Coordinates of C-alpha atoms in Angstrom, one line a residue:
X1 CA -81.9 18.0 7.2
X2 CA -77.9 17.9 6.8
X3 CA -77.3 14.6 7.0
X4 CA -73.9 15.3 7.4
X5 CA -73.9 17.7 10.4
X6 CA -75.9 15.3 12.3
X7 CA -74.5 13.7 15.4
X8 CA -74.9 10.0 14.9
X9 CA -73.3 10.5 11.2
X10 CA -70.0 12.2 12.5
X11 CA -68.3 8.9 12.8
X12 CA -70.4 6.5 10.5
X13 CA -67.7 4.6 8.4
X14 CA -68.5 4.6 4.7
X15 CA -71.2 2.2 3.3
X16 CA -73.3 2.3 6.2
X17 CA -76.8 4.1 6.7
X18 CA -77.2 6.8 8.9
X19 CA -80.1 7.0 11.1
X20 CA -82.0 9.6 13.1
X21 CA -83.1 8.1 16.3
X22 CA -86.2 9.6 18.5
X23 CA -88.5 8.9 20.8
X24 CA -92.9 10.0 19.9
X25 CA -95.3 9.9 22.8
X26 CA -98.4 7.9 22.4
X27 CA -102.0 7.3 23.9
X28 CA -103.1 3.5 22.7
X29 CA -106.4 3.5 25.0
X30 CA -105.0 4.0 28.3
X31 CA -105.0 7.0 30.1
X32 CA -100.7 7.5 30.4
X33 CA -99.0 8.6 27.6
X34 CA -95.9 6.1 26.4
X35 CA -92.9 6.6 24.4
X36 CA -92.5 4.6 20.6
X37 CA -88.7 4.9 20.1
X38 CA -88.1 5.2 16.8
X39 CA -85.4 5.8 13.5
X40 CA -85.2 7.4 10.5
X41 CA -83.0 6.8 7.6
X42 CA -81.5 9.6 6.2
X43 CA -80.3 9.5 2.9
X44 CA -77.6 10.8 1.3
X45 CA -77.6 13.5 -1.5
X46 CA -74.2 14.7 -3.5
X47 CA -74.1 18.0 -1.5
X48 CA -70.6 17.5 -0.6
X49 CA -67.5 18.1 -3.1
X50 CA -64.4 16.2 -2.0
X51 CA -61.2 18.0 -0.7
X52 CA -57.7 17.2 0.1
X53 CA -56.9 18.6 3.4
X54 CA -54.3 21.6 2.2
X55 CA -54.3 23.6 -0.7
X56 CA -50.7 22.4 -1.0
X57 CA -49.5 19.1 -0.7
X58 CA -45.5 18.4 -0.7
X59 CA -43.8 15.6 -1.0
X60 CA -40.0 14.5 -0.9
X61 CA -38.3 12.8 -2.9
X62 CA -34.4 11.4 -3.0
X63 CA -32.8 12.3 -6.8
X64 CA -31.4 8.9 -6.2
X65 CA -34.9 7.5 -6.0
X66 CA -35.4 4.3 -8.9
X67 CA -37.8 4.0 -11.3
X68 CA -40.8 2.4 -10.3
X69 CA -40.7 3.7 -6.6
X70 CA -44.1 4.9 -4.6
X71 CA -45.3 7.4 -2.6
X72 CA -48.3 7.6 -1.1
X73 CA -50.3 11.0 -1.5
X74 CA -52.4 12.2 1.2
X75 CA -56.2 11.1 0.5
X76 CA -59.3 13.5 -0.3
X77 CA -62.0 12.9 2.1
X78 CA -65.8 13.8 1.1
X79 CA -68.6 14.1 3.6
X80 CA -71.0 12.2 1.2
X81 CA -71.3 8.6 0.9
X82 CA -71.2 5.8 -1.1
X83 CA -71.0 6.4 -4.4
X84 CA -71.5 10.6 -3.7
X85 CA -67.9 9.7 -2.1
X86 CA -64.6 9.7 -3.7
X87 CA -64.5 7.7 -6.7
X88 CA -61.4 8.8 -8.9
X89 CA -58.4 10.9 -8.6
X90 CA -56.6 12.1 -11.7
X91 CA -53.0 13.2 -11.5
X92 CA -52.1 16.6 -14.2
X93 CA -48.5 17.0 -15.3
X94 CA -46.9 19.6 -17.3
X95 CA -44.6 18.6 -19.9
X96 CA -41.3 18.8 -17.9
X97 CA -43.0 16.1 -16.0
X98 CA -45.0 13.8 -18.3
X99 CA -42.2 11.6 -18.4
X100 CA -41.1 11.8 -14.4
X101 CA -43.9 11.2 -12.8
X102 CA -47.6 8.9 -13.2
X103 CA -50.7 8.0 -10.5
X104 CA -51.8 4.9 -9.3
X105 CA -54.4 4.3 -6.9
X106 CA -54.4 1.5 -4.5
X107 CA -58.1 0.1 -3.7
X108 CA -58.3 -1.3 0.0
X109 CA -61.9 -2.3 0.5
X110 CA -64.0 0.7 0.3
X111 CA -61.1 2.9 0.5
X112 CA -58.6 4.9 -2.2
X113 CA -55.4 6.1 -1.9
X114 CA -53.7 7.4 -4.1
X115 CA -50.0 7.2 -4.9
X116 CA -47.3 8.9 -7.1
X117 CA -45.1 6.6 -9.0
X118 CA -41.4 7.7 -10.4
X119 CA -41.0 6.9 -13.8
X120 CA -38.0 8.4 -14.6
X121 CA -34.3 9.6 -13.1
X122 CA -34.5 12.6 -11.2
X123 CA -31.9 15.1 -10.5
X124 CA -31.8 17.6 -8.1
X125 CA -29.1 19.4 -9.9
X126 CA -31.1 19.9 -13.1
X127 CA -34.1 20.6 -11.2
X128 CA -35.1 21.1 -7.4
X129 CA -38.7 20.7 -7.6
X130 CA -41.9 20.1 -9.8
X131 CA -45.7 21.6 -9.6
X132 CA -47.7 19.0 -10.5
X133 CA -51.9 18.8 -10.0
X134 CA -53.7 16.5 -8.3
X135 CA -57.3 16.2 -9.0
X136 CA -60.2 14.6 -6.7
X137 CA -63.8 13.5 -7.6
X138 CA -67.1 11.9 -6.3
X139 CA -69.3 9.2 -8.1
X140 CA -72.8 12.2 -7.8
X141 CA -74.6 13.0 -10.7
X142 CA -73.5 15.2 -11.0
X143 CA -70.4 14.5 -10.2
X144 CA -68.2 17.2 -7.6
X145 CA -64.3 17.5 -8.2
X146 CA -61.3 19.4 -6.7
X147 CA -58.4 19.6 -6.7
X148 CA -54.7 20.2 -5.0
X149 CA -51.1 21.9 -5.7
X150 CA -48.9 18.6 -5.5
X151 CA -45.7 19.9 -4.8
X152 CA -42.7 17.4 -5.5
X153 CA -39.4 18.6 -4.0
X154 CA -36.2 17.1 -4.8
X155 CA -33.9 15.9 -2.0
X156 CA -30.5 15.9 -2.9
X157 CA -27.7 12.4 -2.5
X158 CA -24.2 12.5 -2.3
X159 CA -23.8 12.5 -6.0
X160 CA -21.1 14.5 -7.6
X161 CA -18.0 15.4 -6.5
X162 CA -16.6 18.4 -5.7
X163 CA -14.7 21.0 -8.5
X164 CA -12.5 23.0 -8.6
X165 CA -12.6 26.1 -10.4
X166 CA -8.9 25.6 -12.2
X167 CA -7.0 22.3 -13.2
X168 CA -4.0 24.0 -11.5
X169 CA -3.1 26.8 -9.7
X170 CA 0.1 29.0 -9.7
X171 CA 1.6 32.0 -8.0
X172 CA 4.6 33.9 -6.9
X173 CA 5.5 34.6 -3.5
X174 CA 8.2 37.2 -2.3
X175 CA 10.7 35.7 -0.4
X176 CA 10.9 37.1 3.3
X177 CA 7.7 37.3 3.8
X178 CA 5.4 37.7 6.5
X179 CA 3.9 34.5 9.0
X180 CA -0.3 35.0 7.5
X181 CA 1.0 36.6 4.2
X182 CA -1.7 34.9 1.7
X183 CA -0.6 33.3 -0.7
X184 CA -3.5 32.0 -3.3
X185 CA -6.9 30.6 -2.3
X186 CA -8.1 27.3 -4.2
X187 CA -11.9 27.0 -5.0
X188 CA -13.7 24.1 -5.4
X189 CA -17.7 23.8 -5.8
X190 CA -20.1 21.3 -5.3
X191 CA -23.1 21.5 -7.2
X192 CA -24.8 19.1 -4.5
X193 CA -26.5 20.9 -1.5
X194 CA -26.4 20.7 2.6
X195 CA -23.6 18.9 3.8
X196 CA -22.8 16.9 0.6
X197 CA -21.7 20.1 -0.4
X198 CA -19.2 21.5 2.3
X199 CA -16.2 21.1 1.2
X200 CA -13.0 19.9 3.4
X201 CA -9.5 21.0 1.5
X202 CA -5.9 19.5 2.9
X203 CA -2.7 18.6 1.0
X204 CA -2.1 15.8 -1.3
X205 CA 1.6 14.6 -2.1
X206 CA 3.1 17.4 0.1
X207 CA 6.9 17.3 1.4
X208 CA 7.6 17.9 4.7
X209 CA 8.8 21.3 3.5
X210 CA 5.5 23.0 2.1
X211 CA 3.8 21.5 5.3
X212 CA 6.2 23.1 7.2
X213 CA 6.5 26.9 4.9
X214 CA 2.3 26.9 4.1
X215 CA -0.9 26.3 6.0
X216 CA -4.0 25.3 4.0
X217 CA -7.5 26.5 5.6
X218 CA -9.6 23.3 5.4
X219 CA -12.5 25.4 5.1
X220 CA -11.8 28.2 2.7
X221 CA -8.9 27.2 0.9
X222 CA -7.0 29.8 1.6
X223 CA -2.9 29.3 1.6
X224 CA -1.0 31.2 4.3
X225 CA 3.0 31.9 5.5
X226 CA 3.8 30.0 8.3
X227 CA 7.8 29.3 7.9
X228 CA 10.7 31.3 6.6
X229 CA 10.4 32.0 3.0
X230 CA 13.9 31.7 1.4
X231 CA 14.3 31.6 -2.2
X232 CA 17.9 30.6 -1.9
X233 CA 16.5 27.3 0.2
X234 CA 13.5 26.8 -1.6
X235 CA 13.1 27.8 -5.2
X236 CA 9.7 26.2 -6.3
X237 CA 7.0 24.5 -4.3
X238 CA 4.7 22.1 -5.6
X239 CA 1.7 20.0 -4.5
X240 CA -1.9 18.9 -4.8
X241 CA -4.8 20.0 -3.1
X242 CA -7.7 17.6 -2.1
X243 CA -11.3 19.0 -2.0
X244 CA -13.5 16.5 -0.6
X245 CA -17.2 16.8 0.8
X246 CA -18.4 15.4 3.9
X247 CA -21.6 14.2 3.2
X248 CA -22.3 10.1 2.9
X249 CA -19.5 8.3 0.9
X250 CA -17.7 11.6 0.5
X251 CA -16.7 12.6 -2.9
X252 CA -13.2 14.0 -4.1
X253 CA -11.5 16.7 -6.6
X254 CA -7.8 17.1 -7.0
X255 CA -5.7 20.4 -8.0
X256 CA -1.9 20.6 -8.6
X257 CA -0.4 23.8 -7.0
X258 CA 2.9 25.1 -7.7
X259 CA 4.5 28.2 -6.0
X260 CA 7.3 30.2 -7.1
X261 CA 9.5 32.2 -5.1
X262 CA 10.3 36.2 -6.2
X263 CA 13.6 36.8 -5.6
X264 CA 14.2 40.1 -3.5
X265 CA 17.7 41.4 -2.9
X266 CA 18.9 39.3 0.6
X267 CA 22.5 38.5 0.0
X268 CA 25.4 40.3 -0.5
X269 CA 27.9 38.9 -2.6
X270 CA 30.6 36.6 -2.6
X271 CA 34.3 37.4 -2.9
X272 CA 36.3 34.5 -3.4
X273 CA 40.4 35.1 -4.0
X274 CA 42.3 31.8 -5.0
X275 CA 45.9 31.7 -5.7
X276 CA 47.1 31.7 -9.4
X277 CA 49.8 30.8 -10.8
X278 CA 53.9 30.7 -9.8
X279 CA 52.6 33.6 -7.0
X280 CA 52.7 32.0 -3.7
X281 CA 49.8 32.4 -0.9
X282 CA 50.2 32.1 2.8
X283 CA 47.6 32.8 5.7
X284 CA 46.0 35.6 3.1
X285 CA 48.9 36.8 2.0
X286 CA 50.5 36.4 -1.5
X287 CA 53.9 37.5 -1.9
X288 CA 55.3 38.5 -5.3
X289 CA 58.6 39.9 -6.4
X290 CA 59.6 43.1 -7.2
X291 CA 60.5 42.6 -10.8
X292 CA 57.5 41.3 -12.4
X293 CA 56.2 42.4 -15.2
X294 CA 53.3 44.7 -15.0
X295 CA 49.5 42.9 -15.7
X296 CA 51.5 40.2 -13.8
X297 CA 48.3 38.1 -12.4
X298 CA 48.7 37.7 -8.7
X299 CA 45.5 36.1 -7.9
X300 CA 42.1 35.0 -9.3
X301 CA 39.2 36.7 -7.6
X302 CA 35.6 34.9 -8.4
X303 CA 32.2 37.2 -7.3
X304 CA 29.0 35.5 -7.4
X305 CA 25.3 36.1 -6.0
X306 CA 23.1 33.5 -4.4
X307 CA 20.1 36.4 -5.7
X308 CA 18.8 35.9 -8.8
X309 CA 18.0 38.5 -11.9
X310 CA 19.2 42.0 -11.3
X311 CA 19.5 41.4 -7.6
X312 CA 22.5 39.3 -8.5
X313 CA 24.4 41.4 -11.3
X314 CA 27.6 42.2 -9.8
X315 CA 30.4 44.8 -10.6
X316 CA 33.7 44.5 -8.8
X317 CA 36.1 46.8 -8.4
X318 CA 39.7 47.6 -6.2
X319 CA 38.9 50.2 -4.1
X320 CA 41.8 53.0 -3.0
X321 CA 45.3 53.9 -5.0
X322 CA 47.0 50.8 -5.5
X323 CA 48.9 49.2 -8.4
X324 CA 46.7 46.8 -9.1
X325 CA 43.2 46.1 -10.7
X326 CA 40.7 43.7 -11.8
X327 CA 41.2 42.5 -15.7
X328 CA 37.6 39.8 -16.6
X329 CA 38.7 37.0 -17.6
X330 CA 37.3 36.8 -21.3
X331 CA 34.1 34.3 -22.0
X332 CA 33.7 32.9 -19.1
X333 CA 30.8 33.8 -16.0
X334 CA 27.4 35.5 -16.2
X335 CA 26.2 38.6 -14.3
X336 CA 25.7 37.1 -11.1
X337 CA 29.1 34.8 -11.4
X338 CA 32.3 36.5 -12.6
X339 CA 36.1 35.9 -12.7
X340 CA 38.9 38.1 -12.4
X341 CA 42.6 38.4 -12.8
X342 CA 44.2 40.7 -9.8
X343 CA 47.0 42.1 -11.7
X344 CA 49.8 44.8 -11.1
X345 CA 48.8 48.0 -13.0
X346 CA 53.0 49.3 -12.7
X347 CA 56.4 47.9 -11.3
X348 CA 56.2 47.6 -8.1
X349 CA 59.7 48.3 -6.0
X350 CA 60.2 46.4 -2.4
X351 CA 62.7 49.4 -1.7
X352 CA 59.7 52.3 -1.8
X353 CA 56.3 50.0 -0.6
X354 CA 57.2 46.8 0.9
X355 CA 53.5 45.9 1.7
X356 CA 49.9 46.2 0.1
X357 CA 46.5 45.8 1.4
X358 CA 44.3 45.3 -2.0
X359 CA 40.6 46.3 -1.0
X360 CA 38.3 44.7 -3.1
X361 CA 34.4 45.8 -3.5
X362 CA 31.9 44.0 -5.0
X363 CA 28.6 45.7 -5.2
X364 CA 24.8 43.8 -6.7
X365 CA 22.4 45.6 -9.0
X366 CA 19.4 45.5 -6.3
X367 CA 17.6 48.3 -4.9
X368 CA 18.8 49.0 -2.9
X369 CA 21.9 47.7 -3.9
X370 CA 24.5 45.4 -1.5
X371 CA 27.7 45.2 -1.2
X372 CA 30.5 43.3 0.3
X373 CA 34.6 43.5 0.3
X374 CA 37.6 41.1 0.9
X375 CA 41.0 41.9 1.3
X376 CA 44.6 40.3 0.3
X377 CA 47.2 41.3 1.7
X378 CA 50.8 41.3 -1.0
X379 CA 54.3 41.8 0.4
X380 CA 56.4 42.5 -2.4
X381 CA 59.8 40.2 -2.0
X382 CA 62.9 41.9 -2.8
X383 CA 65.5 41.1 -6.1
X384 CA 69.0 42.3 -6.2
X385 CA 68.2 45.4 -7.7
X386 CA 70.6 48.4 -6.0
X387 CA 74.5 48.5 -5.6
X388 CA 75.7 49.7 -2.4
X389 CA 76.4 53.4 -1.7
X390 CA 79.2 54.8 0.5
X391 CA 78.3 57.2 2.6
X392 CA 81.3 59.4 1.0
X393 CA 82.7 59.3 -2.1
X394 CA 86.3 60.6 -0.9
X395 CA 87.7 59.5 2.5
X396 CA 90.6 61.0 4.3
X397 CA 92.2 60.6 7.5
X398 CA 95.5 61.4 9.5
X399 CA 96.9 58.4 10.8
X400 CA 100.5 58.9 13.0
X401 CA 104.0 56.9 12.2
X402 CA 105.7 54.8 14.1
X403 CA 102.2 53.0 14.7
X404 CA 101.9 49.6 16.2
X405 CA 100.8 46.5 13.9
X406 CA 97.1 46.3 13.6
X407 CA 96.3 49.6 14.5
X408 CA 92.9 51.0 13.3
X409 CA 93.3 53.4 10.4
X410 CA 89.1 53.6 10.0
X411 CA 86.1 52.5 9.5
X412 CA 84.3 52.9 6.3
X413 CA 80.6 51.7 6.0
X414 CA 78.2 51.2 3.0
X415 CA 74.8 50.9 2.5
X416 CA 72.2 48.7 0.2
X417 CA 68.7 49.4 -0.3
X418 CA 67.8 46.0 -0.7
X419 CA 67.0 43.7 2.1
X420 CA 67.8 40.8 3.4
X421 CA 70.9 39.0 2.2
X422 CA 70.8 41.7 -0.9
X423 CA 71.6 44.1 1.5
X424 CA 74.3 42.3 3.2
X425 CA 78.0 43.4 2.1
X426 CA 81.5 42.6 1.8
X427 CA 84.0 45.1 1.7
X428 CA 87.4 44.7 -0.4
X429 CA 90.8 46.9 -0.9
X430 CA 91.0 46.8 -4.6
X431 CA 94.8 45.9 -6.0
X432 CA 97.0 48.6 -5.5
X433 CA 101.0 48.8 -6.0
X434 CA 101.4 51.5 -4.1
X435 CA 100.2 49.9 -0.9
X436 CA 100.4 46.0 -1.5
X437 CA 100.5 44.4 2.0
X438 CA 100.7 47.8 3.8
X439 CA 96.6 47.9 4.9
X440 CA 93.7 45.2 5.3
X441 CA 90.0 45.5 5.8
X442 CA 87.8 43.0 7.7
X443 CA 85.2 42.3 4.9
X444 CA 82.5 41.9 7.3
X445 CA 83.1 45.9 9.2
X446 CA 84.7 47.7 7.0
X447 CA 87.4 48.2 9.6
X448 CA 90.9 49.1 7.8
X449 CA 93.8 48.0 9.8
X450 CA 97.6 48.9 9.5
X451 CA 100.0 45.9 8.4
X452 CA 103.2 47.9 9.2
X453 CA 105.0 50.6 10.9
X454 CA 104.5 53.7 9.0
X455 CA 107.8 56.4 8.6
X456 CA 106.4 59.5 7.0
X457 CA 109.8 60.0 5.6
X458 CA 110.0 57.0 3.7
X459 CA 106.0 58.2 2.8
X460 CA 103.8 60.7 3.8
X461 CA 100.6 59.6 1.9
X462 CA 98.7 56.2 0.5
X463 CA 95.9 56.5 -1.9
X464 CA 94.1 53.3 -2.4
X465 CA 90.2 52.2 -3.4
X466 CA 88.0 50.3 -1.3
X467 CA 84.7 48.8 -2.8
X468 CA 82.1 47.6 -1.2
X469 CA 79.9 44.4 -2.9
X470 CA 76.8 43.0 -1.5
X471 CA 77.0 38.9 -1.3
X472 CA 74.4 37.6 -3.3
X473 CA 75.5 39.1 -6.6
X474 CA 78.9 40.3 -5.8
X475 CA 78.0 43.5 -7.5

């Protein structure tokens, strides 16, 4: 007999005897047979060894959990009774958890259960789990045991805070370029796990201007173009970077970030021409005499470049055949700032080129390079410089007696290659004896009038000089 397989000991609680119930048939002197109902005790033999009810029994556990905390272990359960049931369970730990973990077992009435007690601070990070044996046995003589895998696995908390892989960040970024150009990617880690270790990134301390130039992936980190990138504008960009998780009181890492903008060749340079000096400038146009010296300054000419490094080494130069260049003024400027003397390079004369256009070219050191130009123009004033010329040298003319008064003898004319009130004349008989009083000239024409009546037999010729002097100098 199996007293355990038998019907009325399927649900018997422990402590109690199990009977066998049945009914015998009987003759006690009377012809019809009756029925003795009847029971049988059946007691119980240590034929059972107790079991847990998996091979592998798992618990969870927060890392957070505090010393002294319980949790109850699944019971063993054994067919047998009384003291052929459970009587002991006996925890074995390996030494990376002698000091974590200890058993207690609670006693209600005839029951056990048995419980695992933390002893010490767990951390998921240092370790996510621990194999720990459980071990179950009955009061027989002999005595039956068994036992279980207890498997302890570590649920993580909110406990550390994100980290970034560098304290700071830095990179260079071409000017000019592209909306979704990337930039640099920021990396922080959480050694938590699950949500307390997804990580959330956004600016810290950011101007208006890097929120407007760079977008920041909240989910990867990455750093993208999204404005005009301008070097010229915006030199350097810095800012932090927050890397917060979003588990339960979320935790937070901060990086600084700094950007620097690469310089590519955008900008042509800068021709600035300034007056210098006594030489006079009007509506872009300097006017200088004729008679300067040569390497007389006429104006100061400054290049520069916005660009930076070789992008903004400039050269300047006048460009076509003109009497004038570009002398560096000594000491002063840099190769992306330089000053210049426009000079004269000869004597200049109003009477051959009364006007210049000076050309000038600047040109960078990019590649490829840029280039720009300005202009001045320089009309050359006039000086004094030229006597006036007759036309003839030796003038001659047959002029009839018995004129009238006043008559017109002729007309002699002059001419100056100056301008201007330098080239206006006045015209003069010079002092002759001979022909005192006899002829006049209008000083203005050149007209020479009779002041007499002429008798070729009193005289048939005059000779007589007539100069011609223009009114500034009276040359």
């Amino acid at each position: 007999i199996d007293r355990e397989s038998l019907r009325e000991c399927q649900n018997l609680e422990p402590g109690r005897s199990a009977f066998w119930s049945l009914k015998c048939p009987y003759r006690l002197m009377s012809p019809v047979p009756r029925l003795l109902d009847g029971q049988i005790e059946i007691l119980d033999i240590n034929d059972n060894t107790p079991n847990f009810n998996s091979p592998v029994i798992t618990l969870s556990i927060p890392e957070n959990t505090m010393v002294g905390m319980l949790f109850p272990i699944p019971a063993a359960t054994d067919r047998d009774s009384g003291v052929n049931g459970v009587s002991s369970y006996e925890l074995i730990v390996g030494p990376e958890a002698q000091d974590l973990f200890g058993l207690q077992v609670a006693e209600d009435q005839d029951e056990k259960q048995p419980q695992l007690i933390v002893m010490g601070k767990l951390d998921r990070e240092q370790r996510d789990s621990y194999d720990l044996t459980i071990k179950v046995q009955d009061g027989g003589t002999p005595a039956r045991a068994s036992s279980a895998l207890l498997r302890i696995s570590i649920l993580d908390t909110n406990d550390n805070a994100p980290k970034f892989e560098k304290l700071a960040y830095e990179a260079e970024l071409p000017e000019n370029s592209p909306m979704g150009h990337s930039v640099l990617q920021v990396k922080a880690n959480d050694s938590d796990q699950g949500v307390n270790a997804e990580i959330d990134y956004s600016f810290h301390q950011a101007s208006d201007t890097v929120r407007r130039l760079l977008h920041l992936d909240r989910s990867t980190g990455l750093i993208t173009v999204q404005g005009p990138i301008d070097r010229e504008d915006v030199g350097t960009l810095k800012f932090s970077v927050i890397a917060k998780d979003i588990g339960a009181n979320p935790k937070i890492a901060r990086t600084q970030v700094t950007i620097y903008m690469r310089d590519t060749n955008d900008n042509r340079p800068v021709i600035e021409i300034r007056r210098f000096g006594l030489v006079t400038h009007q509506g872009g146009v300097a006017n200088i005499s004729e008679d300067v010296p040569v390497e007389t300054p006429v104006a100061l000419v400054q290049v520069f470049d916005i660009d930076e490094g070789v992008n903004a080494a400039v050269n300047c130069v006048v460009a076509g055949d003109v009497p004038f260049q570009l002398k560096q003024v000594s000491d002063t400027g840099t190769d992306s700032k330089k000053k210049y003397f426009l000079q004269t390079t000869t004597s200049l004369d109003y009477e051959s080129v009364k006007e210049y256009t000076i050309e000038i070219v600047a040109v960078d050191s990019g590649n490829p390079p840029l280039s720009s130009t300005n202009s001045l123009k320089v009309q050359v004033t006039d000086v004094n410089d030229n006597a006036p010329v007759f036309s003839q040298s030796l003038m001659e003319v047959v002029f009839p007696e018995n004129n009238d008064i006043n008559d017109l003898v002729m007309e002699v004319s002059a001419t100056d290659a100056n301008s201007g009130s330098n080239a206006q004349l006045h015209y003069s008989i010079l002092p002759d004896p001979s022909a005192r009083g006899v002829f006049s000239i209008n000083p203005d024409s050149g007209q020479i009038q009779v002041n007499m009546v002429l008798d070729r037999e009193q005289r048939e010729h005059y000779d007589f000089h007539v100069i011609a002097v223009n009114k500034e100098s009276h040359l």
